Coordinates of C-alpha atoms in Angstrom, one line a residue:
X1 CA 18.0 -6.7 32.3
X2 CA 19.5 -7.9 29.0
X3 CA 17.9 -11.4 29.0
X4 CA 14.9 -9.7 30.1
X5 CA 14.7 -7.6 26.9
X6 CA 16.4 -10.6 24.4
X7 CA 13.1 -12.3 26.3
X8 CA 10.2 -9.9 25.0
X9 CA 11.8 -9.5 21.5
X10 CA 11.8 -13.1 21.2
X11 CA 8.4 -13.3 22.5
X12 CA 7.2 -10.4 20.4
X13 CA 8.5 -12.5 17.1
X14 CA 7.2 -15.2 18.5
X15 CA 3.5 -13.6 19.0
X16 CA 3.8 -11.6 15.1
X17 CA 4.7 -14.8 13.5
X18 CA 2.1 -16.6 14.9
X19 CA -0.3 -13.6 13.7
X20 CA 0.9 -13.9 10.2
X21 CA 0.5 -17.8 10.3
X22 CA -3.0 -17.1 10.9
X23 CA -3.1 -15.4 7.2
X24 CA -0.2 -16.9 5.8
X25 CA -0.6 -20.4 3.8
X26 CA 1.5 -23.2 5.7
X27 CA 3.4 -24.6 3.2
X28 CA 3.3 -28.6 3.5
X29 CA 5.9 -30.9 3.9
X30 CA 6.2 -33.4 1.2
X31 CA 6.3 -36.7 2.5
X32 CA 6.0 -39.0 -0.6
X33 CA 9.1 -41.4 -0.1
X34 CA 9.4 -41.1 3.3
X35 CA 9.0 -44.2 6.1
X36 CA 5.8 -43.7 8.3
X37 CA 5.2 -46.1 11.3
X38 CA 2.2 -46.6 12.6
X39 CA 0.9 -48.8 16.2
X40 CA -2.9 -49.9 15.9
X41 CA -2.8 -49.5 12.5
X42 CA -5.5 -52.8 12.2
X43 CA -8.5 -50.9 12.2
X44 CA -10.2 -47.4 13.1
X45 CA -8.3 -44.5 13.2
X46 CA -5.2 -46.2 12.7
X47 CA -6.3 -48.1 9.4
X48 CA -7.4 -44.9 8.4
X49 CA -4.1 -42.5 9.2
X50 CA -2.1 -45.5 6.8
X51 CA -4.7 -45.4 3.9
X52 CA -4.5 -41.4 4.0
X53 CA -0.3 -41.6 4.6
X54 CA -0.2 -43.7 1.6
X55 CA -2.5 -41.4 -0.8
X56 CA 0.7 -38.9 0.3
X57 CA 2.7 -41.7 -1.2
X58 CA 4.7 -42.6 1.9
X59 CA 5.9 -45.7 2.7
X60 CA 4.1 -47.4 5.6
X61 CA 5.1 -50.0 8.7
X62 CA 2.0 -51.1 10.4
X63 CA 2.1 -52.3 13.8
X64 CA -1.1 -54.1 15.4
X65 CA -1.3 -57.2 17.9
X66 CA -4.2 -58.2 15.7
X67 CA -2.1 -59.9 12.9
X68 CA -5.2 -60.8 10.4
X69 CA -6.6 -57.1 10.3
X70 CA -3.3 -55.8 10.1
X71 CA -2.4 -57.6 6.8
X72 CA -6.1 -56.6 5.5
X73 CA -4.9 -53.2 5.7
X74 CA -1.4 -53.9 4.1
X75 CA -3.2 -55.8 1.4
X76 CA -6.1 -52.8 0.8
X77 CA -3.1 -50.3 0.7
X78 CA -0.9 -52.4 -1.9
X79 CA -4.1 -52.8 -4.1
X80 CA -4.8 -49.1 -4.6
X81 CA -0.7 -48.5 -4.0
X82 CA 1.4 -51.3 -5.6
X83 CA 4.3 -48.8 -5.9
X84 CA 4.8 -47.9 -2.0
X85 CA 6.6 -50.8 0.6
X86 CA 4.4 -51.7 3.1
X87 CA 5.5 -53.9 5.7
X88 CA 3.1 -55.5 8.9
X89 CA 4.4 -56.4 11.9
X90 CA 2.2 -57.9 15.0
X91 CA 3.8 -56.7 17.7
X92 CA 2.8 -56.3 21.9
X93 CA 4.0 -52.4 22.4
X94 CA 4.1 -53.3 25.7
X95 CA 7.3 -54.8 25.9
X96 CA 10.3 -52.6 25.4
X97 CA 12.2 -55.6 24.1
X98 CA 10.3 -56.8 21.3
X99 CA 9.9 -52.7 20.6
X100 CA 13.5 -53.5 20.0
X101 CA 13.5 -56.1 18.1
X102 CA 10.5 -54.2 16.3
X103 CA 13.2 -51.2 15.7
X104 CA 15.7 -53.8 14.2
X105 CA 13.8 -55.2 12.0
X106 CA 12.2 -51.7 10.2
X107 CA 15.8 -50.8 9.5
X108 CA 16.4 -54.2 8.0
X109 CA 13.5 -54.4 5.8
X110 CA 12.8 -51.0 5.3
X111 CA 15.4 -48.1 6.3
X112 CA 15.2 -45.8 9.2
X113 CA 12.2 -44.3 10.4
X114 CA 10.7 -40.7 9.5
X115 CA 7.6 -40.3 10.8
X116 CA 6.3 -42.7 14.0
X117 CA 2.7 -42.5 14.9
X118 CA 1.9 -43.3 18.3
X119 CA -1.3 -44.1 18.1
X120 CA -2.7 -47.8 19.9
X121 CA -4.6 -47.7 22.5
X122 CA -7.2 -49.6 24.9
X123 CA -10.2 -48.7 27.0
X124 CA -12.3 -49.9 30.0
X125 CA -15.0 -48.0 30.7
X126 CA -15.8 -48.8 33.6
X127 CA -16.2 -47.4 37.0
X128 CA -12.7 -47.1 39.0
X129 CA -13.9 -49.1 41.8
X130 CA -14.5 -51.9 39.3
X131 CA -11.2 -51.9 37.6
X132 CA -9.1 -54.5 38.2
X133 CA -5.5 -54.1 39.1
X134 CA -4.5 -55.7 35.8
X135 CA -6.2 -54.1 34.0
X136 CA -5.6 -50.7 34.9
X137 CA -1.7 -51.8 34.3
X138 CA -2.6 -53.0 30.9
X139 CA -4.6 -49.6 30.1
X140 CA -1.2 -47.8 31.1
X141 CA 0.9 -50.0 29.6
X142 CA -0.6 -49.5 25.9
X143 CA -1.3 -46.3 26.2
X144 CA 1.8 -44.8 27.9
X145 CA 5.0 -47.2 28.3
X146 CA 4.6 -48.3 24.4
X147 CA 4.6 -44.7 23.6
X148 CA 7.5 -44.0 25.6
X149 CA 9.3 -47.3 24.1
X150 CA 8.8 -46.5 20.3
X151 CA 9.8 -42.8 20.9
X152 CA 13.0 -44.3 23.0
X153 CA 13.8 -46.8 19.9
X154 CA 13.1 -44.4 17.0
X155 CA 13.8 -41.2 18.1
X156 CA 17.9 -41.9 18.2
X157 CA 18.4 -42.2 14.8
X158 CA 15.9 -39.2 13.8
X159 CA 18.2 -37.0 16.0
X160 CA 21.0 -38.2 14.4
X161 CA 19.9 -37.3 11.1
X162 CA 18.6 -34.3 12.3
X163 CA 14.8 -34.7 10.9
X164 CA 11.9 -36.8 11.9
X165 CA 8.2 -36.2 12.9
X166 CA 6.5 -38.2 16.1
X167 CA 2.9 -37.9 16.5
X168 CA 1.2 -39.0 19.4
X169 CA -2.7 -39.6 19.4
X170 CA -4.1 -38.4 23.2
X171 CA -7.3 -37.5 23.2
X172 CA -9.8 -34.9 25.1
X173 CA -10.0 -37.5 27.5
X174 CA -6.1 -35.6 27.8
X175 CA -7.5 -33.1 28.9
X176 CA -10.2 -33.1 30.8
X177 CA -11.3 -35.8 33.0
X178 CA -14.1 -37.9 32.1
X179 CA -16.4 -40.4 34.1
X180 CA -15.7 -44.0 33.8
X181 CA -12.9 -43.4 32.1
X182 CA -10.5 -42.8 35.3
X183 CA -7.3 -44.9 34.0
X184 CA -8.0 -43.7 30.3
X185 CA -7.8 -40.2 31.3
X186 CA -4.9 -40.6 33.4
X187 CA -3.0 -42.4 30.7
X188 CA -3.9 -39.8 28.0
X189 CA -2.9 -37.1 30.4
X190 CA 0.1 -38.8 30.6
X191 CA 1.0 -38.9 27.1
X192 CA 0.6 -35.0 26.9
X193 CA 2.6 -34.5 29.7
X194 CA 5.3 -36.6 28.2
X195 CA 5.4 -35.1 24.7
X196 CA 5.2 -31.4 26.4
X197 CA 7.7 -32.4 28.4
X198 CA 9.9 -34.3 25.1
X199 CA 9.1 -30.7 23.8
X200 CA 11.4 -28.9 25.8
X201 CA 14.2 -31.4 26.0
X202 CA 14.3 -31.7 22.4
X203 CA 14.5 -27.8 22.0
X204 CA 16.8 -27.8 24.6
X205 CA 19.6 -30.0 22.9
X206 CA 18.7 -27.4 19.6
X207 CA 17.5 -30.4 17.6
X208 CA 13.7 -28.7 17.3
X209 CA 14.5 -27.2 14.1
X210 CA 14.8 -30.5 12.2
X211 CA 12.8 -33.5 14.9
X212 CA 9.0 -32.3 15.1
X213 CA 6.2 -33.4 17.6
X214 CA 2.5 -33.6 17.0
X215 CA 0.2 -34.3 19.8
X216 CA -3.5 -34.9 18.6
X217 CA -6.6 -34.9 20.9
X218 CA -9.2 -36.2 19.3
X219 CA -12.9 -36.2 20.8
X220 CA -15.5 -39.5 20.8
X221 CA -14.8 -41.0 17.2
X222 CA -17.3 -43.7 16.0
X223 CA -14.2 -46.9 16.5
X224 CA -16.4 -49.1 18.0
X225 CA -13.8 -48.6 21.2
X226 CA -16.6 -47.2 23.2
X227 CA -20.1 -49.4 23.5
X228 CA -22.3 -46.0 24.3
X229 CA -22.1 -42.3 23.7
X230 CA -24.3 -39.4 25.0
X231 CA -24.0 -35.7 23.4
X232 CA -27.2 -33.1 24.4
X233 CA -25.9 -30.8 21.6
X234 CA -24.8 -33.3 18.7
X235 CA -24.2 -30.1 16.4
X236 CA -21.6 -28.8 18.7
X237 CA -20.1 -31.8 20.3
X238 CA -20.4 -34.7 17.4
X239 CA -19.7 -37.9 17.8
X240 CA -16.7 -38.0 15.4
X241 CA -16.1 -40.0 11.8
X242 CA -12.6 -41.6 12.0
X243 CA -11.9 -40.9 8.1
X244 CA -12.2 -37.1 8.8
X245 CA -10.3 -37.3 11.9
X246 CA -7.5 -38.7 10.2
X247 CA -7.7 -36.6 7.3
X248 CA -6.9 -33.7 9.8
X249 CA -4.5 -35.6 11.4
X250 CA -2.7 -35.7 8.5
X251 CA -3.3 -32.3 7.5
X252 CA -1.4 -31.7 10.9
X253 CA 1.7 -33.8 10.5
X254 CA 2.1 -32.2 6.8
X255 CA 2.2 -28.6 8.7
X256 CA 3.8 -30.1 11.4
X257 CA 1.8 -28.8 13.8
X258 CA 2.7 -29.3 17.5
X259 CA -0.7 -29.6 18.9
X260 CA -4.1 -29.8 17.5
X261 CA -7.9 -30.5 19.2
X262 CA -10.6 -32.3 17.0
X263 CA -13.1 -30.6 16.7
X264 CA -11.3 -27.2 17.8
X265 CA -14.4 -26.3 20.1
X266 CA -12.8 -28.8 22.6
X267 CA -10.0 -26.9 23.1
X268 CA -11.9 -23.5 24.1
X269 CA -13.8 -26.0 26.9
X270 CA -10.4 -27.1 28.1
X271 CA -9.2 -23.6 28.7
X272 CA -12.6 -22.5 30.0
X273 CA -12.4 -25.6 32.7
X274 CA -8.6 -23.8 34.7
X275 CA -11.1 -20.5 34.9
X276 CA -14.3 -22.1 36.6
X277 CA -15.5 -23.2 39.7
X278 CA -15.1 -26.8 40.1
X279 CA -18.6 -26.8 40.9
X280 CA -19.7 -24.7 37.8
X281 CA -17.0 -27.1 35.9
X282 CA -19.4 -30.1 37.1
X283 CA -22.7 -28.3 36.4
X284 CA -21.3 -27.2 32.7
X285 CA -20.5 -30.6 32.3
X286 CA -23.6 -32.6 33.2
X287 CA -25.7 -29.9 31.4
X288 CA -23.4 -30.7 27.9
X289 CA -24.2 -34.7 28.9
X290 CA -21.1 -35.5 26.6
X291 CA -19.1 -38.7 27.2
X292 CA -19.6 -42.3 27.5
X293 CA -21.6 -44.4 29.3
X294 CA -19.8 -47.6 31.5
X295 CA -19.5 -50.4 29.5
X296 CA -21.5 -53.3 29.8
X297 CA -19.9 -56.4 30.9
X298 CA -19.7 -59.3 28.1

């Protein structure tokens, strides 16, 4: 009966504090110093996450397989930032080993990690029957096992210290399934799961108060990672800007926020999908038109 009651008192703080957040300013963490790494940080949302970390005057470690637009972005950040180290790194996530050696080499040239932004990731678009076997593993190897390798490489030393942010990028494709986009969805589902699930351990080893998580799930952003979009109400579903999507982004990891849906409206959809009929789900869904269409083969 005791835990019982130490339960609802803790849940009752738990509820009024969230209430007064709502009023409350958040105040923002400074980061300005601080090391922030970032994987597909060559172009799109990731080029735009290190130009915004960088107007916060954080040192940045960019991470793309595509070595040419990487340094492009190193070079663009230096030019408006001379003052900040910025290191870039090409480097296949994939492989826990040169994740490794990826690890090693950030503390050498750089220092320990503060903040590690999970963000790379790969698409198909296709229909599931059509999807190779390789490349469904290569869809789940970028975006899942690479996430699970940085956070097993760089996460050691933040709980050592006792502070440190991770911040992975999922996506609505997270949470709720799309068409064509079967091994997509599964992996960004995945990557919830898994940072939910990092959640609870971390809190559990009463290191939560010092290591943060952010998990991000972002709508269709204009990347060029998807050929073809479709949206019947534009004004309420937009196709998304990556600039603005990684100014919030930002905006999050500064408030550390654990979880955050871009636009918000996606999340209400989400929560409205677990109380409908999957055939009211379907009929909701085709009447909204919002998604992708299959990509066409080059």
């Amino acid at each position: 009966a005791l835990l019982f009651l130490t339960l609802v008192y803790k849940v009752f703080l738990a509820y009024l504090d969230a209430i007064v957040s709502i009023f409350k300013p958040v105040a923002r963490k400074n980061i300005k110093g601080q090391n922030v790494l970032i994987t597909g940080s060559g172009h799109g949302l990731g080029r735009e996450m290190a130009l915004r970390f960088a107007s916060e005057g954080a040192n940045l470690v960019l991470v793309d397989i595509n070595q040419a637009n990487n340094e492009e972005v190193r070079a663009e950040i230096l030019k408006e930032h001379p003052e900040l180290k910025v290191v870039a790194y090409s480097v296949d996530i994939r492989n826990e080993p040169d994740v490794e050696q990826l690890a090693k080499r950030c503390l050498a040239d750089l220092g320990e990690i503060d903040v590690l932004v999970n963000n790379a990731g790969i698409v198909q678009c296709k229909p599931f029957m059509e999807l190779a076997p390789q490349l469904i593993e290569r869809t789940l190897q970028v975006n899942v096992l690479a996430h699970m390798w940085t956070i097993k490489h760089f996460l050691a030393p933040m709980m050592k210290k006792g502070r440190g942010h991770i911040v992975a990028i999922s996506s609505i494709a997270g949470l709720i399934g799309g068409k064509y986009l079967t091994d997509y969805c599964a992996s960004k589902f995945a990557v919830v799961g898994l940072m939910e699930s990092l959640e609870r351990e971390i809190h559990d080893q009463g290191a939560n108060k010092g290591i943060h998580l952010t998990t991000i799930c972002p709508s269709c952003m204009s990347t060029g990672m998807f050929q073809t979009f479709t949206s019947r109400f534009a004004w309420l579903l937009p196709i998304l800007n990556a600039k603005q999507v990684a100014n919030l982004i930002v905006d999050a990891v500064l408030e550390n926020e654990t979880f955050a849906a871009i636009p918000s409206i996606t999340l209400f959809f989400h929560r409205l999908s677990y109380l409908l009929p999957v055939k009211v789900n379907l009929l909701v869904q085709d009447y909204l038109n919002y998604g992708v269409k299959p990509h066409k083969t080059q």
